[in-house]
Every structure is written in structure tokens, then in C-alpha cells.
Amino acid sequence: MNENSLLTTLQQQQGKMEETLNQIDRGIIDPVNTTGMWEPAVDVGVDGDHLVILMDLPGVSQEQIGIRLNDDCLIVEGQRQPASEHLRLQRQECPNGRFSRSLYLPPGVRSEHLSARCEQGVLRIEIRGLTAEDQVRVDDEQRVTTGAW
């Protein structure tokens, strides 16, 4: 690679970096989330003999949500479409595109223990047979529990 082509490549990269920083400043790109995936907020609680998981999914219909149990891991994933494809955003705080959230459940939970419904942008998953003492880990970094650790 000669000196001119190296300089041209560096100038192109600098231009791309400047454009990305401008998009961050305008709120179009989230500097923290570079994967294109987003994670919905989750609350975990107890309602009688059910452990209840509430997940914020505004603008997502029940048909756009997939729920699966993989061993002791409950995986919720899907996709939220942009509010309007014709809208030129000046600032974007509401995530669009694919989302995924993993919750690690106590051993022995089976799919027949689960029920789910999505109403007014909140996904409610109920797990029969779990109590306040049962621990639920949300993803690998955060721990959410209804009982003491």
C-alpha cells in the first residue's frame, strides 16, 4: 500500500467516524448499543402461587413475540417495527428492530408451567409453582429476585 492510498483510507475512516459521532449527537444512534439488538426492561414478582415476569414491549404485538424455554433459560425475543417508515427522525430514543432477553429460572420449570399474554405493551409471563423464595436471574449481569439472596 503506498502513502497516497493509506492517506485516502485514513481520510475515509475519519469521515465515517465523524458521521457516526454526528448521528450520536443527534440521537439517531445509541452509542452503547452497537449490535442493533435491544433489551426490554423486566420486572419480576409474585402473585399468589405464580411467579410473574413483566416485560415492557411498547408497540410490539403478541404475534411479534417468541417465547421459548431452553433448559432452565427462558428466552423472549422478537422485533419491533419503526413507528413510521416515512418519518425522518431528529432524535430517536425508542428502540426498533430485534430484541432479546434471557431469564434463568430455577431447575425443573417446564413449558406447561408457563402462560403468557401481551396487553397494552406489557408482556406478562406467569410461571406456576414458583414462589418468592425461587430465584430468577435476568441475563448474566443483572440479578432480579423476589426472595432474599
CSV table of N, CA, C and O in Angstrom, one decimal, residues 26-111:
chain,number,residue,atom,x,y,z
A,26,ARG,N,-27.1,13.7,17.4
A,26,ARG,CA,-28.5,14.0,17.0
A,26,ARG,C,-29.4,13.0,17.6
A,26,ARG,O,-30.6,13.0,17.4
A,27,GLY,N,-28.9,12.0,18.3
A,27,GLY,CA,-29.8,11.0,19.0
A,27,GLY,C,-30.3,9.9,18.1
A,27,GLY,O,-31.2,9.2,18.4
A,28,ILE,N,-29.7,9.7,16.9
A,28,ILE,CA,-30.1,8.7,15.9
A,28,ILE,C,-29.5,7.4,16.3
A,28,ILE,O,-30.1,6.3,16.1
A,29,ILE,N,-28.3,7.4,16.8
A,29,ILE,CA,-27.6,6.1,17.2
A,29,ILE,C,-27.3,6.1,18.7
A,29,ILE,O,-26.9,7.1,19.2
A,30,ASP,N,-27.6,5.0,19.3
A,30,ASP,CA,-27.3,4.8,20.7
A,30,ASP,C,-25.8,4.3,20.8
A,30,ASP,O,-25.5,3.3,20.3
A,31,PRO,N,-25.0,5.1,21.4
A,31,PRO,CA,-23.6,4.7,21.5
A,31,PRO,C,-23.3,3.5,22.3
A,31,PRO,O,-22.3,2.8,22.1
A,32,VAL,N,-24.2,3.1,23.1
A,32,VAL,CA,-24.0,1.9,24.0
A,32,VAL,C,-24.4,0.6,23.2
A,32,VAL,O,-23.7,-0.4,23.3
A,33,ASN,N,-25.4,0.7,22.4
A,33,ASN,CA,-25.9,-0.5,21.7
A,33,ASN,C,-25.5,-0.5,20.3
A,33,ASN,O,-26.1,0.2,19.4
A,34,THR,N,-24.4,-1.2,20.0
A,34,THR,CA,-23.9,-1.2,18.6
A,34,THR,C,-24.3,-2.5,17.9
A,34,THR,O,-23.9,-2.7,16.8
A,35,THR,N,-25.0,-3.4,18.6
A,35,THR,CA,-25.4,-4.7,18.0
A,35,THR,C,-26.6,-4.6,17.2
A,35,THR,O,-26.9,-5.5,16.4
A,36,GLY,N,-27.4,-3.5,17.3
A,36,GLY,CA,-28.7,-3.4,16.7
A,36,GLY,C,-29.8,-4.1,17.4
A,36,GLY,O,-31.0,-4.0,17.1
A,37,MET,N,-29.5,-4.9,18.5
A,37,MET,CA,-30.5,-5.5,19.3
A,37,MET,C,-30.7,-4.6,20.5
A,37,MET,O,-29.9,-3.9,21.0
A,38,TRP,N,-31.9,-4.7,21.1
A,38,TRP,CA,-32.2,-4.0,22.3
A,38,TRP,C,-32.8,-5.0,23.3
A,38,TRP,O,-33.3,-6.0,22.9
A,39,GLU,N,-32.8,-4.6,24.6
A,39,GLU,CA,-33.3,-5.4,25.7
A,39,GLU,C,-34.4,-4.7,26.4
A,39,GLU,O,-34.2,-3.6,27.0
A,40,PRO,N,-35.6,-5.3,26.4
A,40,PRO,CA,-36.7,-4.7,27.1
A,40,PRO,C,-36.5,-4.7,28.6
A,40,PRO,O,-35.8,-5.6,29.1
A,41,ALA,N,-37.0,-3.7,29.3
A,41,ALA,CA,-37.0,-3.7,30.8
A,41,ALA,C,-37.9,-4.8,31.3
A,41,ALA,O,-38.9,-5.2,30.8
A,42,VAL,N,-37.4,-5.4,32.5
A,42,VAL,CA,-38.1,-6.5,33.1
A,42,VAL,C,-38.4,-6.3,34.6
A,42,VAL,O,-37.5,-5.8,35.3
A,43,ASP,N,-39.6,-6.6,35.1
A,43,ASP,CA,-39.9,-6.7,36.5
A,43,ASP,C,-40.3,-8.1,36.8
A,43,ASP,O,-40.9,-8.8,36.0
A,44,VAL,N,-39.9,-8.6,38.0
A,44,VAL,CA,-40.2,-10.0,38.4
A,44,VAL,C,-40.9,-9.8,39.8
A,44,VAL,O,-40.4,-9.1,40.7
A,45,GLY,N,-42.0,-10.5,40.0
A,45,GLY,CA,-42.8,-10.5,41.2
A,45,GLY,C,-43.6,-11.8,41.4
A,45,GLY,O,-43.5,-12.7,40.6
A,46,VAL,N,-44.3,-11.8,42.5
A,46,VAL,CA,-45.1,-13.0,42.9
A,46,VAL,C,-46.6,-12.6,43.0
A,46,VAL,O,-46.9,-11.5,43.6
A,47,ASP,N,-47.4,-13.4,42.4
A,47,ASP,CA,-48.9,-13.2,42.5
A,47,ASP,C,-49.5,-14.5,43.0
A,47,ASP,O,-49.7,-15.4,42.1
A,48,GLY,N,-49.7,-14.7,44.3
A,48,GLY,CA,-50.2,-16.0,44.8
A,48,GLY,C,-49.2,-17.1,44.6
A,48,GLY,O,-48.1,-16.9,45.1
A,49,ASP,N,-49.5,-18.1,43.9
A,49,ASP,CA,-48.6,-19.2,43.7
A,49,ASP,C,-47.9,-19.2,42.3
A,49,ASP,O,-47.5,-20.2,41.8
A,50,HIS,N,-47.9,-17.9,41.7
A,50,HIS,CA,-47.3,-17.7,40.4
A,50,HIS,C,-46.2,-16.7,40.5
A,50,HIS,O,-46.3,-15.7,41.2
A,51,LEU,N,-45.1,-17.1,39.8
A,51,LEU,CA,-44.0,-16.1,39.6
A,51,LEU,C,-44.4,-15.3,38.4
A,51,LEU,O,-44.8,-15.9,37.4
A,52,VAL,N,-44.4,-14.0,38.4
A,52,VAL,CA,-44.8,-13.2,37.3
A,52,VAL,C,-43.6,-12.4,36.7
A,52,VAL,O,-42.9,-11.7,37.5
A,53,ILE,N,-43.5,-12.4,35.5
A,53,ILE,CA,-42.4,-11.6,34.8
A,53,ILE,C,-43.2,-10.6,33.9
A,53,ILE,O,-44.0,-11.0,33.1
A,54,LEU,N,-42.9,-9.3,34.1
A,54,LEU,CA,-43.5,-8.3,33.3
A,54,LEU,C,-42.4,-7.7,32.4
A,54,LEU,O,-41.3,-7.3,32.9
A,55,MET,N,-42.6,-7.6,31.1
A,55,MET,CA,-41.6,-7.0,30.2
A,55,MET,C,-42.3,-5.9,29.4
A,55,MET,O,-43.3,-6.1,28.8
A,56,ASP,N,-41.6,-4.8,29.4
A,56,ASP,CA,-42.1,-3.6,28.6
A,56,ASP,C,-41.8,-3.8,27.1
A,56,ASP,O,-40.6,-3.9,26.7
A,57,LEU,N,-42.8,-3.9,26.3
A,57,LEU,CA,-42.7,-4.1,24.9
A,57,LEU,C,-43.7,-3.1,24.2
A,57,LEU,O,-44.5,-3.6,23.4
A,58,PRO,N,-43.6,-1.8,24.4
A,58,PRO,CA,-44.5,-0.9,23.7
A,58,PRO,C,-44.4,-1.0,22.2
A,58,PRO,O,-43.3,-1.1,21.7
A,59,GLY,N,-45.5,-1.0,21.5
A,59,GLY,CA,-45.5,-1.1,20.1
A,59,GLY,C,-45.3,-2.4,19.5
A,59,GLY,O,-45.1,-2.6,18.3
A,60,VAL,N,-45.2,-3.5,20.3
A,60,VAL,CA,-45.0,-4.8,19.9
A,60,VAL,C,-46.3,-5.6,20.1
A,60,VAL,O,-46.8,-5.7,21.2
A,61,SER,N,-46.7,-6.3,19.0
A,61,SER,CA,-47.9,-7.1,19.1
A,61,SER,C,-47.5,-8.5,19.6
A,61,SER,O,-46.4,-8.9,19.5
A,62,GLN,N,-48.5,-9.2,20.1
A,62,GLN,CA,-48.3,-10.6,20.6
A,62,GLN,C,-47.7,-11.5,19.5
A,62,GLN,O,-46.9,-12.3,19.8
A,63,GLU,N,-48.1,-11.2,18.3
A,63,GLU,CA,-47.7,-12.0,17.1
A,63,GLU,C,-46.2,-11.8,16.8
A,63,GLU,O,-45.6,-12.6,16.2
A,64,GLN,N,-45.6,-10.7,17.3
A,64,GLN,CA,-44.2,-10.4,17.0
A,64,GLN,C,-43.3,-10.9,18.1
A,64,GLN,O,-42.1,-10.6,18.1
A,65,ILE,N,-43.8,-11.6,19.1
A,65,ILE,CA,-43.0,-12.1,20.2
A,65,ILE,C,-42.9,-13.6,20.2
A,65,ILE,O,-43.9,-14.3,20.0
A,66,GLY,N,-41.7,-14.1,20.4
A,66,GLY,CA,-41.4,-15.5,20.5
A,66,GLY,C,-40.9,-15.8,21.9
A,66,GLY,O,-40.0,-15.1,22.4
A,67,ILE,N,-41.4,-16.9,22.5
A,67,ILE,CA,-41.0,-17.3,23.9
A,67,ILE,C,-40.6,-18.7,23.8
A,67,ILE,O,-41.4,-19.6,23.3
A,68,ARG,N,-39.4,-19.0,24.3
A,68,ARG,CA,-39.0,-20.5,24.3
A,68,ARG,C,-38.3,-20.7,25.6
A,68,ARG,O,-37.7,-19.9,26.2
A,69,LEU,N,-38.3,-22.0,26.0
A,69,LEU,CA,-37.7,-22.5,27.2
A,69,LEU,C,-36.6,-23.4,26.7
A,69,LEU,O,-36.8,-24.4,26.1
A,70,ASN,N,-35.3,-23.0,27.0
A,70,ASN,CA,-34.2,-23.8,26.7
A,70,ASN,C,-33.5,-24.3,28.0
A,70,ASN,O,-32.8,-23.5,28.6
A,71,ASP,N,-33.7,-25.5,28.4
A,71,ASP,CA,-33.3,-26.0,29.7
A,71,ASP,C,-33.9,-25.1,30.7
A,71,ASP,O,-35.1,-25.0,30.8
A,72,ASP,N,-33.0,-24.4,31.5
A,72,ASP,CA,-33.6,-23.5,32.6
A,72,ASP,C,-33.5,-22.0,32.2
A,72,ASP,O,-33.6,-21.2,33.0
A,73,CYS,N,-33.4,-21.8,30.9
A,73,CYS,CA,-33.3,-20.4,30.4
A,73,CYS,C,-34.6,-20.1,29.6
A,73,CYS,O,-34.9,-20.8,28.6
A,74,LEU,N,-35.3,-19.1,30.0
A,74,LEU,CA,-36.5,-18.6,29.3
A,74,LEU,C,-36.0,-17.4,28.4
A,74,LEU,O,-35.4,-16.5,28.9
A,75,ILE,N,-36.3,-17.6,27.1
A,75,ILE,CA,-35.8,-16.6,26.1
A,75,ILE,C,-37.0,-16.0,25.5
A,75,ILE,O,-37.9,-16.7,24.9
A,76,VAL,N,-37.0,-14.6,25.5
A,76,VAL,CA,-38.1,-13.9,24.9
A,76,VAL,C,-37.4,-13.0,23.8
A,76,VAL,O,-36.5,-12.3,24.1
A,77,GLU,N,-37.9,-13.2,22.6
A,77,GLU,CA,-37.3,-12.4,21.5
A,77,GLU,C,-38.4,-12.0,20.5
A,77,GLU,O,-39.5,-12.6,20.5
A,78,GLY,N,-38.1,-11.1,19.7
A,78,GLY,CA,-39.0,-10.6,18.6
A,78,GLY,C,-38.5,-9.4,17.9
A,78,GLY,O,-37.3,-9.2,17.9
A,79,GLN,N,-39.4,-8.6,17.4
A,79,GLN,CA,-39.0,-7.5,16.6
A,79,GLN,C,-40.0,-6.4,16.7
A,79,GLN,O,-41.2,-6.7,16.7
A,80,ARG,N,-39.6,-5.1,16.9
A,80,ARG,CA,-40.5,-4.0,16.9
A,80,ARG,C,-40.2,-3.2,15.6
A,80,ARG,O,-39.0,-2.8,15.4
A,81,GLN,N,-41.3,-2.9,14.9
A,81,GLN,CA,-41.1,-2.1,13.7
A,81,GLN,C,-41.1,-0.6,14.0
A,81,GLN,O,-41.6,-0.2,15.0
A,82,PRO,N,-40.5,0.2,13.2
A,82,PRO,CA,-40.5,1.6,13.4
A,82,PRO,C,-41.9,2.1,13.4
A,82,PRO,O,-42.8,1.6,12.7
A,83,ALA,N,-42.1,3.2,14.2
A,83,ALA,CA,-43.4,3.8,14.3
A,83,ALA,C,-43.9,4.3,12.9
A,83,ALA,O,-45.1,4.2,12.6
A,84,SER,N,-43.0,4.8,12.2
A,84,SER,CA,-43.4,5.3,10.8
A,84,SER,C,-42.1,5.2,10.0
A,84,SER,O,-41.1,5.8,10.3
A,85,GLU,N,-42.2,4.6,8.8
A,85,GLU,CA,-41.1,4.5,7.9
A,85,GLU,C,-40.9,5.8,7.2
A,85,GLU,O,-39.8,6.0,6.6
A,86,HIS,N,-41.9,6.6,7.1
A,86,HIS,CA,-41.8,7.9,6.4
A,86,HIS,C,-41.4,9.0,7.3
A,86,HIS,O,-41.1,10.1,6.8
A,87,LEU,N,-41.2,8.8,8.5
A,87,LEU,CA,-40.8,9.9,9.5
A,87,LEU,C,-39.3,10.0,9.5
A,87,LEU,O,-38.6,9.0,9.7
A,88,ARG,N,-38.8,11.2,9.2
A,88,ARG,CA,-37.4,11.4,9.3
A,88,ARG,C,-37.1,11.9,10.7
A,88,ARG,O,-37.4,13.0,11.1
A,89,LEU,N,-36.4,11.0,11.5
A,89,LEU,CA,-36.2,11.3,12.9
A,89,LEU,C,-35.1,12.3,13.1
A,89,LEU,O,-34.1,12.3,12.5
A,90,GLN,N,-35.4,13.2,14.1
A,90,GLN,CA,-34.4,14.1,14.5
A,90,GLN,C,-33.7,13.6,15.8
A,90,GLN,O,-32.6,14.0,16.2
A,91,ARG,N,-34.5,12.8,16.6
A,91,ARG,CA,-34.0,12.2,17.8
A,91,ARG,C,-34.7,10.9,17.9
A,91,ARG,O,-35.9,10.8,17.7
A,92,GLN,N,-34.0,9.8,18.3
A,92,GLN,CA,-34.6,8.5,18.5
A,92,GLN,C,-34.2,7.9,19.8
A,92,GLN,O,-33.0,7.6,20.0
A,93,GLU,N,-35.2,7.7,20.7
A,93,GLU,CA,-34.9,7.1,22.0
A,93,GLU,C,-35.6,5.8,22.1
A,93,GLU,O,-35.2,4.9,22.9
A,94,CYS,N,-36.7,5.6,21.3
A,94,CYS,CA,-37.4,4.3,21.3
A,94,CYS,C,-36.7,3.3,20.4
A,94,CYS,O,-36.6,3.6,19.2
A,95,PRO,N,-36.3,2.2,20.9
A,95,PRO,CA,-35.6,1.2,20.1
A,95,PRO,C,-36.5,0.5,19.1
A,95,PRO,O,-37.7,0.3,19.4
A,96,ASN,N,-36.0,0.2,17.9
A,96,ASN,CA,-36.6,-0.6,16.9
A,96,ASN,C,-35.8,-1.8,16.6
A,96,ASN,O,-34.6,-1.8,17.0
A,97,GLY,N,-36.3,-2.7,15.8
A,97,GLY,CA,-35.6,-3.8,15.4
A,97,GLY,C,-35.7,-5.0,16.4
A,97,GLY,O,-36.6,-5.1,17.2
A,98,ARG,N,-34.8,-5.9,16.3
A,98,ARG,CA,-34.8,-7.1,17.1
A,98,ARG,C,-34.5,-6.9,18.5
A,98,ARG,O,-33.7,-6.1,18.9
A,99,PHE,N,-35.2,-7.6,19.4
A,99,PHE,CA,-34.9,-7.6,20.8
A,99,PHE,C,-34.8,-9.0,21.3
A,99,PHE,O,-35.3,-10.0,20.7
A,100,SER,N,-34.1,-9.2,22.4
A,100,SER,CA,-34.0,-10.5,23.1
A,100,SER,C,-33.7,-10.3,24.5
A,100,SER,O,-33.0,-9.3,24.9
A,101,ARG,N,-34.2,-11.1,25.4
A,101,ARG,CA,-34.0,-11.1,26.8
A,101,ARG,C,-34.0,-12.5,27.3
A,101,ARG,O,-34.9,-13.3,27.0
A,102,SER,N,-33.0,-12.9,28.1
A,102,SER,CA,-32.9,-14.2,28.7
A,102,SER,C,-33.1,-14.1,30.2
A,102,SER,O,-32.5,-13.3,30.9
A,103,LEU,N,-33.8,-15.1,30.7
A,103,LEU,CA,-34.1,-15.1,32.2
A,103,LEU,C,-33.8,-16.6,32.6
A,103,LEU,O,-34.3,-17.5,32.0
A,104,TYR,N,-32.9,-16.7,33.6
A,104,TYR,CA,-32.5,-18.0,34.1
A,104,TYR,C,-33.4,-18.4,35.2
A,104,TYR,O,-33.4,-17.8,36.3
A,105,LEU,N,-34.1,-19.5,35.1
A,105,LEU,CA,-35.1,-20.0,36.0
A,105,LEU,C,-34.6,-21.1,36.9
A,105,LEU,O,-33.6,-21.7,36.5
A,106,PRO,N,-35.2,-21.3,38.0
A,106,PRO,CA,-34.8,-22.5,38.8
A,106,PRO,C,-35.0,-23.8,38.0
A,106,PRO,O,-35.8,-23.9,37.1
A,107,PRO,N,-34.2,-24.8,38.3
A,107,PRO,CA,-34.3,-26.1,37.6
A,107,PRO,C,-35.7,-26.7,37.7
A,107,PRO,O,-36.4,-26.5,38.7
A,108,GLY,N,-36.1,-27.4,36.7
A,108,GLY,CA,-37.4,-28.1,36.7
A,108,GLY,C,-38.6,-27.4,36.1
A,108,GLY,O,-39.6,-28.0,36.0
A,109,VAL,N,-38.4,-26.2,35.7
A,109,VAL,CA,-39.5,-25.5,35.1
A,109,VAL,C,-39.7,-26.0,33.7
A,109,VAL,O,-38.8,-26.1,32.9
A,110,ARG,N,-41.0,-26.4,33.3
A,110,ARG,CA,-41.3,-26.9,32.0
A,110,ARG,C,-42.3,-26.0,31.3
A,110,ARG,O,-42.9,-25.1,32.0
A,111,SER,N,-42.4,-26.1,30.0
A,111,SER,CA,-43.2,-25.2,29.2
A,111,SER,C,-44.7,-25.2,29.7
A,111,SER,O,-45.4,-24.2,29.6
